[in-house]
Each structure stands twice: as C-alpha cells, then as structure tokens.
Coordinates of C-alpha atoms in Angstrom, one line a residue:
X1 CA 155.4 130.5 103.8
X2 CA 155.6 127.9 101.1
X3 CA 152.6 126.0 99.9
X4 CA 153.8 122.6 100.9
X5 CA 155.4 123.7 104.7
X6 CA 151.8 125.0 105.6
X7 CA 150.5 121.4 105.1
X8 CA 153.6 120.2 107.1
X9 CA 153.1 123.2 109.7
X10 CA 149.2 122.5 110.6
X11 CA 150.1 118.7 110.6
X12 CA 152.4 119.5 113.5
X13 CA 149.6 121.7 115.0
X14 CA 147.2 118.7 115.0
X15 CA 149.5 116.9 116.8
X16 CA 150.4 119.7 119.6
X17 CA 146.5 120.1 120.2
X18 CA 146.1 116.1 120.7
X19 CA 149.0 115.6 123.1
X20 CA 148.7 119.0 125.2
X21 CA 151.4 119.9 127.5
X22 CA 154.5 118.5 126.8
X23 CA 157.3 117.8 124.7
X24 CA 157.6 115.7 121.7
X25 CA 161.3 114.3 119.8
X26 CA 161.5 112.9 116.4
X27 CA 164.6 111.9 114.6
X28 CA 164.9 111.5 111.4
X29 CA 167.0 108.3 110.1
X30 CA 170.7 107.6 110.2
X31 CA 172.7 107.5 106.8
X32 CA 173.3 103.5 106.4
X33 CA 177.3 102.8 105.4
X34 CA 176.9 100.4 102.7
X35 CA 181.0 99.4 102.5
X36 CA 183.9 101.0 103.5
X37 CA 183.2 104.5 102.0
X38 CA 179.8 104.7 100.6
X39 CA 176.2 104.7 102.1
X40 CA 173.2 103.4 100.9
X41 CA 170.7 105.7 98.8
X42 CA 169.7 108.0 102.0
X43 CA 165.7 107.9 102.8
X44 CA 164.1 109.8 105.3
X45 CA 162.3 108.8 108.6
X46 CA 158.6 108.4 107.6
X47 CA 157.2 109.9 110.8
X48 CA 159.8 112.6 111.0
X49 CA 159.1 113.5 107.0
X50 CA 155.4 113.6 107.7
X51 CA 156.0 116.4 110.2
X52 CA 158.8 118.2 108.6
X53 CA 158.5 117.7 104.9
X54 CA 162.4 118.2 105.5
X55 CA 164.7 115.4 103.8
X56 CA 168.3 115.7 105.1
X57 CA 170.0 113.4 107.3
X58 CA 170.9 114.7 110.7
X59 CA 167.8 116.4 111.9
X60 CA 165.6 116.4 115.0
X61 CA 162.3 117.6 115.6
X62 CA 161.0 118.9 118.8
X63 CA 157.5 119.9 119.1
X64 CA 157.0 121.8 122.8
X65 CA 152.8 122.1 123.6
X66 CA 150.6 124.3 125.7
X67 CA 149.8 127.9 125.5
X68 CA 152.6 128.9 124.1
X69 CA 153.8 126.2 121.4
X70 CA 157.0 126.0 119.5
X71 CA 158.1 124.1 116.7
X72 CA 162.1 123.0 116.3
X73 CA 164.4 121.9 114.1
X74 CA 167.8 120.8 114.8
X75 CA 169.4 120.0 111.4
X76 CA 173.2 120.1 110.1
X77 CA 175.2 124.0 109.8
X78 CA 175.7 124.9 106.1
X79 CA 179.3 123.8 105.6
X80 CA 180.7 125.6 102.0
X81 CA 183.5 122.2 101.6
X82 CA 180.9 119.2 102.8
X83 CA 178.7 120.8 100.3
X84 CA 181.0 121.1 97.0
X85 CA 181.2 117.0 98.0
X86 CA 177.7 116.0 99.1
X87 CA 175.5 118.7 97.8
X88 CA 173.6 121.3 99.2
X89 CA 172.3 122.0 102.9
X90 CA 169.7 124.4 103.9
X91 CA 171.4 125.3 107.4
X92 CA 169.1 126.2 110.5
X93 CA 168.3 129.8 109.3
X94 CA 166.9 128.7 105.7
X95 CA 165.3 126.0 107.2
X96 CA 163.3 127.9 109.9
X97 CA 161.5 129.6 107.0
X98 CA 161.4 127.1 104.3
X99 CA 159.5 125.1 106.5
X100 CA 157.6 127.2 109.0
X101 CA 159.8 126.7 112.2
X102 CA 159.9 129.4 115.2
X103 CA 163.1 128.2 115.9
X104 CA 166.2 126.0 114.3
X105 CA 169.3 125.1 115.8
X106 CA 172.7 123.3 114.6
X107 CA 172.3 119.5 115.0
X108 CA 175.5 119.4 117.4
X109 CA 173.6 122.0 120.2
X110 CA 171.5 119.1 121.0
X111 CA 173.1 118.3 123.9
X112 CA 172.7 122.1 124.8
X113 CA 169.6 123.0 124.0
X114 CA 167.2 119.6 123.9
X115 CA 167.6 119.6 128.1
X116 CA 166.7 123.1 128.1
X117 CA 163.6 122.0 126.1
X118 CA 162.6 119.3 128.7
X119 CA 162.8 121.7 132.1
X120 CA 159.3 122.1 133.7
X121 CA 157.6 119.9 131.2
X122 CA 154.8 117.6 132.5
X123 CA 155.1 114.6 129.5
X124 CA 157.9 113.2 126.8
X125 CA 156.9 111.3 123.8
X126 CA 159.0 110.3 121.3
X127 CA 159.1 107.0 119.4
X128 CA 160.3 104.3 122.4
X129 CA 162.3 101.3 121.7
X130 CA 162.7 101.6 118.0
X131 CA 166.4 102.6 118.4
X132 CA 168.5 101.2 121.4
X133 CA 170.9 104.4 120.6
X134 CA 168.3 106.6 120.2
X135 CA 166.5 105.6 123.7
X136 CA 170.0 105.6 125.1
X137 CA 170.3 109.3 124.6
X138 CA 166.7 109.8 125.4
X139 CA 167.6 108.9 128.8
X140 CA 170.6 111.0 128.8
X141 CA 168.9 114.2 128.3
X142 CA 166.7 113.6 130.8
X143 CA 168.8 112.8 133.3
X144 CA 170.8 115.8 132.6
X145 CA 167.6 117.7 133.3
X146 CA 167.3 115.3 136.1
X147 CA 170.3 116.5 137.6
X148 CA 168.7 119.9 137.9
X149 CA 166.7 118.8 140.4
X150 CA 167.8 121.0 143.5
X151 CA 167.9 124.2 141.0
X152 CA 164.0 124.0 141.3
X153 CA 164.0 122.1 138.0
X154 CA 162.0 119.4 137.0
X155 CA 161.8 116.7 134.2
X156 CA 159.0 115.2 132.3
X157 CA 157.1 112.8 134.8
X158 CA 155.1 110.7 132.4
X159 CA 157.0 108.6 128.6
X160 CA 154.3 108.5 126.4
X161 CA 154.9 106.5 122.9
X162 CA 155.1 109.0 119.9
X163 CA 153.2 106.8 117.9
X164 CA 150.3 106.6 119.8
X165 CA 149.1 110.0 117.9
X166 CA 151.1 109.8 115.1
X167 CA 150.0 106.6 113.6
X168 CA 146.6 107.4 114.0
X169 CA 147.0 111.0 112.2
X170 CA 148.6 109.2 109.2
X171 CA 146.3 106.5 108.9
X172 CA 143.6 108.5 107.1
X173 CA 145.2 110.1 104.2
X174 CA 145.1 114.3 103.2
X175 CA 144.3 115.4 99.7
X176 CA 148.2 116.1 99.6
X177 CA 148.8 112.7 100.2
X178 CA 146.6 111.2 98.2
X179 CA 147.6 113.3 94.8
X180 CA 151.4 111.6 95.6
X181 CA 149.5 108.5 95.9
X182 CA 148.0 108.5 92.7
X183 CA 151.4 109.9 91.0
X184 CA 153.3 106.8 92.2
X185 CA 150.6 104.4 91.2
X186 CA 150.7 105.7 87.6
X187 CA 153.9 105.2 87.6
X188 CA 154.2 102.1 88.8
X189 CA 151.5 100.9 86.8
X190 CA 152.9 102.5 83.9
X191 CA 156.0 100.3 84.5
X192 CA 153.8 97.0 85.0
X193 CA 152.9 97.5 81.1
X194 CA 156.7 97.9 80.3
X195 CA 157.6 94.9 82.0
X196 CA 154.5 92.5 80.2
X197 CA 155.6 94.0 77.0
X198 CA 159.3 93.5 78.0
X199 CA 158.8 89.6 78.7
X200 CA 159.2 86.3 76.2
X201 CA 160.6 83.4 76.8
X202 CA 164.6 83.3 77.5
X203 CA 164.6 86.8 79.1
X204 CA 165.6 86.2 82.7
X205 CA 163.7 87.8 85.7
X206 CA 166.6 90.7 86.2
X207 CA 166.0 92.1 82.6
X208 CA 162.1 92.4 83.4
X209 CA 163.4 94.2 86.9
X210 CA 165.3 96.3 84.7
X211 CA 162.7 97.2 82.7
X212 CA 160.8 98.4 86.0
X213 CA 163.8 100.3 87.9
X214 CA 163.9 102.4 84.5
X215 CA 160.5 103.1 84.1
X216 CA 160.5 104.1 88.2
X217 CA 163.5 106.4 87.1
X218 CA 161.8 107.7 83.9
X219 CA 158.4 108.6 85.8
X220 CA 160.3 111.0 88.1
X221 CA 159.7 108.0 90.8
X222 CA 162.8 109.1 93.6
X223 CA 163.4 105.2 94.0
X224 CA 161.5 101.2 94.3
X225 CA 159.2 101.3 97.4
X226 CA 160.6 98.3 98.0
X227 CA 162.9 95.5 96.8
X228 CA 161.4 94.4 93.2
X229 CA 159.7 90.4 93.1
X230 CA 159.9 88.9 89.8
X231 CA 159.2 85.7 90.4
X232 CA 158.3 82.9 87.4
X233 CA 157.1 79.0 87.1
X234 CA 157.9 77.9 90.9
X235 CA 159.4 81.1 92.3
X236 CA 156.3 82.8 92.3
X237 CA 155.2 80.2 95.2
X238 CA 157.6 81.2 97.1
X239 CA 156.1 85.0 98.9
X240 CA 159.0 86.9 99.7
X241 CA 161.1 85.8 96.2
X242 CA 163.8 88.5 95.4
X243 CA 166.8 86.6 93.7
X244 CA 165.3 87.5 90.3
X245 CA 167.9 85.1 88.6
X246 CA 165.8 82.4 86.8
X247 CA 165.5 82.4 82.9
X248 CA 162.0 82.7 82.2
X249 CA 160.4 79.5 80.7
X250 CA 157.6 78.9 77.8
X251 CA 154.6 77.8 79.6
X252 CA 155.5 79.9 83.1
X253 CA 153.9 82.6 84.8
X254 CA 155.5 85.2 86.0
X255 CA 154.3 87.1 89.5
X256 CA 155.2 90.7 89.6
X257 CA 155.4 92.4 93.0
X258 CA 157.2 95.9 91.8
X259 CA 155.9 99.7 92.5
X260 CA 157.6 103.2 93.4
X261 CA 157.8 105.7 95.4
X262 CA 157.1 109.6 94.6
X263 CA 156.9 111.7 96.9
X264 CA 157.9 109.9 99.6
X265 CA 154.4 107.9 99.3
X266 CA 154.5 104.3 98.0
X267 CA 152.5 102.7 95.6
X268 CA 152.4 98.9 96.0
X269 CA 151.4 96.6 92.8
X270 CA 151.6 92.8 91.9
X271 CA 150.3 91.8 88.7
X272 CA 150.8 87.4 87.3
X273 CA 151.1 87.2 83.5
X274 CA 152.2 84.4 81.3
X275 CA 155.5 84.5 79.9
X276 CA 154.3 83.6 76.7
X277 CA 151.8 85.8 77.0
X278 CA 149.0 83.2 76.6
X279 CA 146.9 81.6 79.6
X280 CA 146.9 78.0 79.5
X281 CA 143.7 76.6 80.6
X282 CA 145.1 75.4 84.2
X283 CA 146.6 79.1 84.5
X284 CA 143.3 81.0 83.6
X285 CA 141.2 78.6 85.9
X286 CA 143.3 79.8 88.7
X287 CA 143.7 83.5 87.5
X288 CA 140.1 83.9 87.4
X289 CA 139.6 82.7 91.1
X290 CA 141.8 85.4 92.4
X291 CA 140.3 88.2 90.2
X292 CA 137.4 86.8 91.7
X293 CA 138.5 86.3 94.7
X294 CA 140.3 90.3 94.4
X295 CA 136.6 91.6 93.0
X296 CA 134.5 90.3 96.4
X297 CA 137.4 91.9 98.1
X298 CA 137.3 95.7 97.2
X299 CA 133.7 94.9 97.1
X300 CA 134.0 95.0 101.0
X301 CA 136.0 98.9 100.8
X302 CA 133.4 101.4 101.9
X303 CA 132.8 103.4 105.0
X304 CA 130.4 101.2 107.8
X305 CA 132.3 97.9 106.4
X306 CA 135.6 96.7 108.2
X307 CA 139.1 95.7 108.1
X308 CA 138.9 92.3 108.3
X309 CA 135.3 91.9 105.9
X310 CA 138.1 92.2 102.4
X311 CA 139.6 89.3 103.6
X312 CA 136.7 87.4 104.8
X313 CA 135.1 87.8 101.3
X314 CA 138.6 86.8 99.4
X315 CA 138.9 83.6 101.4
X316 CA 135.5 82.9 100.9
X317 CA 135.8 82.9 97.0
X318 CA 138.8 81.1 97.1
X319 CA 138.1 78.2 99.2
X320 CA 135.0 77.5 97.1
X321 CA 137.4 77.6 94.1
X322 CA 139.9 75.1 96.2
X323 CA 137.4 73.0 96.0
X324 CA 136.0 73.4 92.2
X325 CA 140.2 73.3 91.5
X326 CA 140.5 70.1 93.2
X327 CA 142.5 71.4 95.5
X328 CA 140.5 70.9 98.5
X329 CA 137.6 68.3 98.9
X330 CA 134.9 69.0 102.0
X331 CA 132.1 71.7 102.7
X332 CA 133.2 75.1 102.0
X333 CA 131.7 75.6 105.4
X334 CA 133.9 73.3 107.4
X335 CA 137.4 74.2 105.4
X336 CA 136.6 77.9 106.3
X337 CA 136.1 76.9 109.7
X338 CA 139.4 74.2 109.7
X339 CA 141.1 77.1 107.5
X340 CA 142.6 74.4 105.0
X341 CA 142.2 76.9 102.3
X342 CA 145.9 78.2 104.4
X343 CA 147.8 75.6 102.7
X344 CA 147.0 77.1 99.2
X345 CA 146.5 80.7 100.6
X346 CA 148.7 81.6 103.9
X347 CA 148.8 85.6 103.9
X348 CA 146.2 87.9 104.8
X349 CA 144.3 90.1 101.9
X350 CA 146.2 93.6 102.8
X351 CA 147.8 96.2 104.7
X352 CA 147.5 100.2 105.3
X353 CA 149.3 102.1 102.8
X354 CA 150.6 105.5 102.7
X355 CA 155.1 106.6 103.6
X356 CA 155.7 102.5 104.1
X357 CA 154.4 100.0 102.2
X358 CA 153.0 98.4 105.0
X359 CA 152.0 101.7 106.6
X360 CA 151.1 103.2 110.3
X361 CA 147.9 102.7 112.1
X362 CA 146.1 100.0 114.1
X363 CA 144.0 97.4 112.4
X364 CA 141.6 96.7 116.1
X365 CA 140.4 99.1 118.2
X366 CA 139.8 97.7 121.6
X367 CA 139.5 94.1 120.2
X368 CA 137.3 94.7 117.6
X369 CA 138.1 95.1 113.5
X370 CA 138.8 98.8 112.6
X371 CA 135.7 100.8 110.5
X372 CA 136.9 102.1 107.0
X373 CA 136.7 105.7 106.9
X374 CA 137.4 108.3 103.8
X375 CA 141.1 109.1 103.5
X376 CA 142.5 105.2 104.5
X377 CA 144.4 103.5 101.7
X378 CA 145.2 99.8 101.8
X379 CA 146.2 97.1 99.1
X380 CA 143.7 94.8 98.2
X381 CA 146.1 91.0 96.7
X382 CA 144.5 87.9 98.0
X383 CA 146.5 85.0 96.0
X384 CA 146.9 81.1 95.5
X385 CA 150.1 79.4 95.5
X386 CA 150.4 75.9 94.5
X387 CA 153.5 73.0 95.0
X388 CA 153.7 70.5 93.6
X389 CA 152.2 67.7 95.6
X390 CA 151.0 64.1 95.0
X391 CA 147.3 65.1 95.7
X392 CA 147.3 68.1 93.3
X393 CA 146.4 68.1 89.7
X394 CA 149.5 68.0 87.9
X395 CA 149.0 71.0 85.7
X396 CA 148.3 73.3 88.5
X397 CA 152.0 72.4 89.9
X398 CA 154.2 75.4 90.5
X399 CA 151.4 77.8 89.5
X400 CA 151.6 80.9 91.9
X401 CA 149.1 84.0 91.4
X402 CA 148.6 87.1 93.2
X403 CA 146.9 90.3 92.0
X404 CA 147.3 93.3 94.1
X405 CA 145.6 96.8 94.1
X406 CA 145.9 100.2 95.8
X407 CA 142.5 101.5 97.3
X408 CA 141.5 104.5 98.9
X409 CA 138.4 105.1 101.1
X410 CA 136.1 107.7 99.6
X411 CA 132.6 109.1 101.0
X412 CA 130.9 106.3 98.9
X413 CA 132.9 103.7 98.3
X414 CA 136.2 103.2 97.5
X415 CA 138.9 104.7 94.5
X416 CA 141.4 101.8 93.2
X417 CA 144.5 103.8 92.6
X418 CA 146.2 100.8 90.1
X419 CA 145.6 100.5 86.3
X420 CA 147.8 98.1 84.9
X421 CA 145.4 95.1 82.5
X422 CA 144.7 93.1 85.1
X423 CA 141.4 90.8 82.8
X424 CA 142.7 87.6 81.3
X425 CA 141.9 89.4 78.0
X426 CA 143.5 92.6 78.8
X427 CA 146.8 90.8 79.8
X428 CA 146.9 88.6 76.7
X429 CA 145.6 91.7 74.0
X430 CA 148.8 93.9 75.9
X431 CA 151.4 91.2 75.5
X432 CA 150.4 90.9 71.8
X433 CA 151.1 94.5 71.3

C-alpha cells in the first residue's frame, strides 16, 4: 500500500465507524465544456478527493458500513486510443491497489452494480441537492432497488446528508494536510514578493497577475486557488474586483487577493502595497489600523477562544480608528452597537480553510460560536474600504486596504502560515530592492 492511500484509506474508515450501517455515494466532479471542443482545466470534487486521493474525472465512491465494510471505486476502463489523446488512466484494477480499494468497477456498471450496493441497507447518504442530475439518479437507483420489493428486497429507509460527517472530519486539519498547507502558502507568498517587486507606475494590473500565475506555475502550484484580484486606486473598494484592466497610477495602492493551490489545499493571501512603493501619510494612517486591526485578530486564535472573538477584536480596533480617521464621529461604544463601522468595513474577518478557499465545517454549534481546536485553519483579513464621499477626508478617497493571513490552530496558540512583508517598513525596504 502506498504511503499517501493509507492516509486516504483510514480517512474513509473514520467515516464508516461515524455513520454505522449503511451506504455512502460520492461523485467526483463533472469535466466543464468551456466552448465547443475544449473543457476547462479539470479539478477534482473536494469531498470525493479527500476520501479517494484519486483525481480523474468519472469516478464514484461508495463506502458500504457495518461488520463487514467495503470500500468502492467506480472510475473509467483503461482505453489504449482515449489515452494516446487525453493521457493516462489507471483503470479499475490499478486503481483498487493504488489506492487501497476491496473492490473497483468500470464507471458505466453503475447502473448494475450501485442497486446491488443499496439492497438490505438501513441508511443512504450522499451529498443532497448539490446536483439536480446527480439527485435525479440518486433516486433512480433507489427505485430500481425499490422495485425489488416483492423479491424480499429492501431499500435504504432513512437519506442522511453526506456532509453531515464529512464537513466536520475536514474541518480540523491532519499533519498531511497541513504540510500541503504550508507548501501552497510559500508559494503563494513567494509570489506576493514577485508581484511588489514587479509593480511601478504604468504597469497595468494584468502584468502584476502575470507575475503571480508564473510564480504559481514555477512553485509546482497545480493552478490559482481562485480567480486572482488585483485591484489599485478605487478598484481595491470594490471586494470582489477581477477585471484586472486598470493602469496602475503614482500615488495608488494596489490590493492583492492572489494564492495557489498545491496539493489540492489552497492557500489564500491579500497583501495592499503602494504602487510607488512609498506610503503616503493618509495610506499608512489606514494601513496601520488594519495591521492593527489584523494583530488583535490572530490574537484571538487559540484553543478555549471562539469563532466569532477574531472578528469581534478586528472591529473593535477598527471602529476606534474610524473615529481617530474621521471617518466616524460618536462613542466607540454606540457605533459598535449601531455597527456604523459597516459602511467602511462590510465583510466578516475570515473563513475555514483547507480543499476550498472558503472551506467545509460549521461556524455554530447549536446556536452558539464554534471553539477553536488544534488542526482548524482559517484566514485572518479584516479591511477598510473607503469612497469617496462629501463627509470623508479627501485624501483617504478611493483608499481600499485589506491584509489577509492563513492560521492554523496549534496546542498553544496558533501558526500563521503566510510570510509575505506585510510592516509598512518591510513593504517599502522590499519594493526598493
């Protein structure tokens, strides 16, 4: 057995002794058509991968529990012309003992052998809802099993949501999953340096993406964890900014949002610079809130604290600089309470991290914030976005600031994952070369 399908074989154990008797399904994702005859870049179901380890297209998982379990794969035949095309394909056989299988079957016996699977079983779960197609055949299966019925055969009595155990297995990270972690933070921080050294005025925001996709590329990154922000002067107010069109302007900052994936596991990084590569005194007056602001955050990562205490802290430091910015006028007490600071500040100070960039797992349990624990990772980015506005100090117009960080739970505290200069001092001495 290979090093890496034992991790992927007793992660689908764990989940056979959580649910019991039963059957679970997971699919792994569709190939994409792009145009007429291409795709887009193939990636892998997250929840499928973290079970399987196994990235081709056309494969289903089944997992069958109690005293006797069984782990499945359906995945495509080896096919000697598809492959001179396409590339190579394990086929069932090499599959079952790459990755620790008891048994592996041609995708196109599903409709043969997934029934089968169901007969006599007390419980389904598989992920519900996500895929209109997907619960369409659901159904079909189990009505073919269904049909049984006066045969002495009978299907699963109780639909139970997949990701009711699977999120909360890969909410608290392995030491597998947290080595890929690291990897794709250094490279992604790795390409955050490339792209401040990279950046002057009248480079446009698509060169300084190019600068990132390569470095991805370059660090043995398998692709962007997601679609790259580079966002300067009044872009950068705007959250979701992805045209990356605009010249980049003397006097400007420039927001980063930009990190890769390796591995499979994302890294997630935003970094705000100056395109000159020197702070004016408006710009480091707001910079230094939200490292500020960032600081009290992580602060608040440690086991017995909570989910929502990060944020609390973040939008406690930056309403009081609201108000020292002239942004807000009032008790600090009062614009918490009014949340005014949301005008200036309107997105929460993280998410889980891990396969997605905003990753599986709950954030309450039974009403109440979740309890860090060792092995979570989450981003840590409070920001301040500012428009221009008649009540606003004119040189804090069209400034927009966000600092982001990866962090990971530990026994005593927490590990930030992401190294890129991040000081006022370390951002200016990097540009300078």
């Amino acid at each position: 057995m290979q090093p890496d399908s034992a991790i992927y074989r007793t992660r689908r154990q764990r989940v056979l002794d959580e649910m019991g008797e039963g059957v679970m399904v997971v699919a792994t994702a569709p190939e994409v058509p792009r145009n007429r005859d291409t795709h887009y870049p193939y990636r892998h179901d997250s929840y499928f991968y973290w079970l399987t380890g196994f990235s081709e297209p056309e494969a289903v998982l089944v997992l069958v529990g109690g005293a006797e379990p069984r782990h499945v794969l359906f995945c495509r035949e080896r096919d000697e012309e598809r492959e001179i095309w396409d590339g190579f394909r394990y086929g069932p056989a090499a599959a079952r003992e790459a990755f620790a299988f008891d048994e592996a079957f041609a995708y196109d016996t599903l409709d043969a052998e997934l029934p089968r699977l169901l007969e006599n079983q007390p419980l389904l779960s598989y992920i519900i809802g996500r895929d209109m197609a997907w619960d369409t055949q659901m159904i079909a299966w189990l009505n073919t099993v269904r049909g049984k019925v006066r045969s002495g055969v009978h299907s699963p009595h109780r639909l139970v949501d997949a990701r009711i155990w699977l999120d909360e297995f890969r909410l608290v990270k392995d030491a597998h999953e947290l080595a890929l972690m690291r990897r794709a933070a250094e490279i992604s921080a790795g390409a955050h340096r490339a792209a401040m050294r990279a950046t002057g005025p009248g480079c446009h925001e698509y060169e300084i993406e190019a600068e990132l996709l390569s470095a991805f590329r370059r660090g043995g990154a398998e692709a962007p964890a997601y679609t790259s922000i580079v966002a300067s002067g009044a872009n950068a107010c705007v959250l979701h900014y992805v045209f990356n069109n605009k010249p980049l302007r003397d006097g400007d900052l420039v927001l980063i949002d930009a990190a890769a994936e390796f591995g499979s596991y994302a890294a997630d990084i935003t970094r705000t610079f100056p395109v000159n590569g020197r702070f004016s005194t408006a710009q480091k007056d707001a910079y230094e809130l939200v490292l500020a602001a960032q600081a009290a955050a992580i602060n608040e990562v440690r086991p017995g604290s909570h989910w929502n205490a990060p944020h609390e802290a973040a939008v406690r430091v930056l309403t009081q600089g609201m108000v020292d910015l002239g942004l807000l006028h009032g008790e600090v007490a009062g614009l918490l309470e009014s949340e005014a600071y949301k005008r200036f500040y309107m997105h929460r100070t993280g998410h889980w991290l891990g396969m997605d960039v905003h990753d599986a797992g709950e954030y309450k349990l039974k009403g109440d914030w979740r309890p860090f624990v060792p092995g979570m990772t989450l981003t840590v980015e409070p920001g301040l976005y500012i428009r221009p506005a008649d009540d606003i100090p004119e040189a804090l117009w069209n400034i927009g600031i966000r600092i982001e960080d990866d962090v990971a739970v530990t026994e005593s505290g927490c590990e930030v994952l992401t190294t890129p200069p991040k000081t006022v001092s370390e951002i200016e001495a990097w540009m300078q070369g």
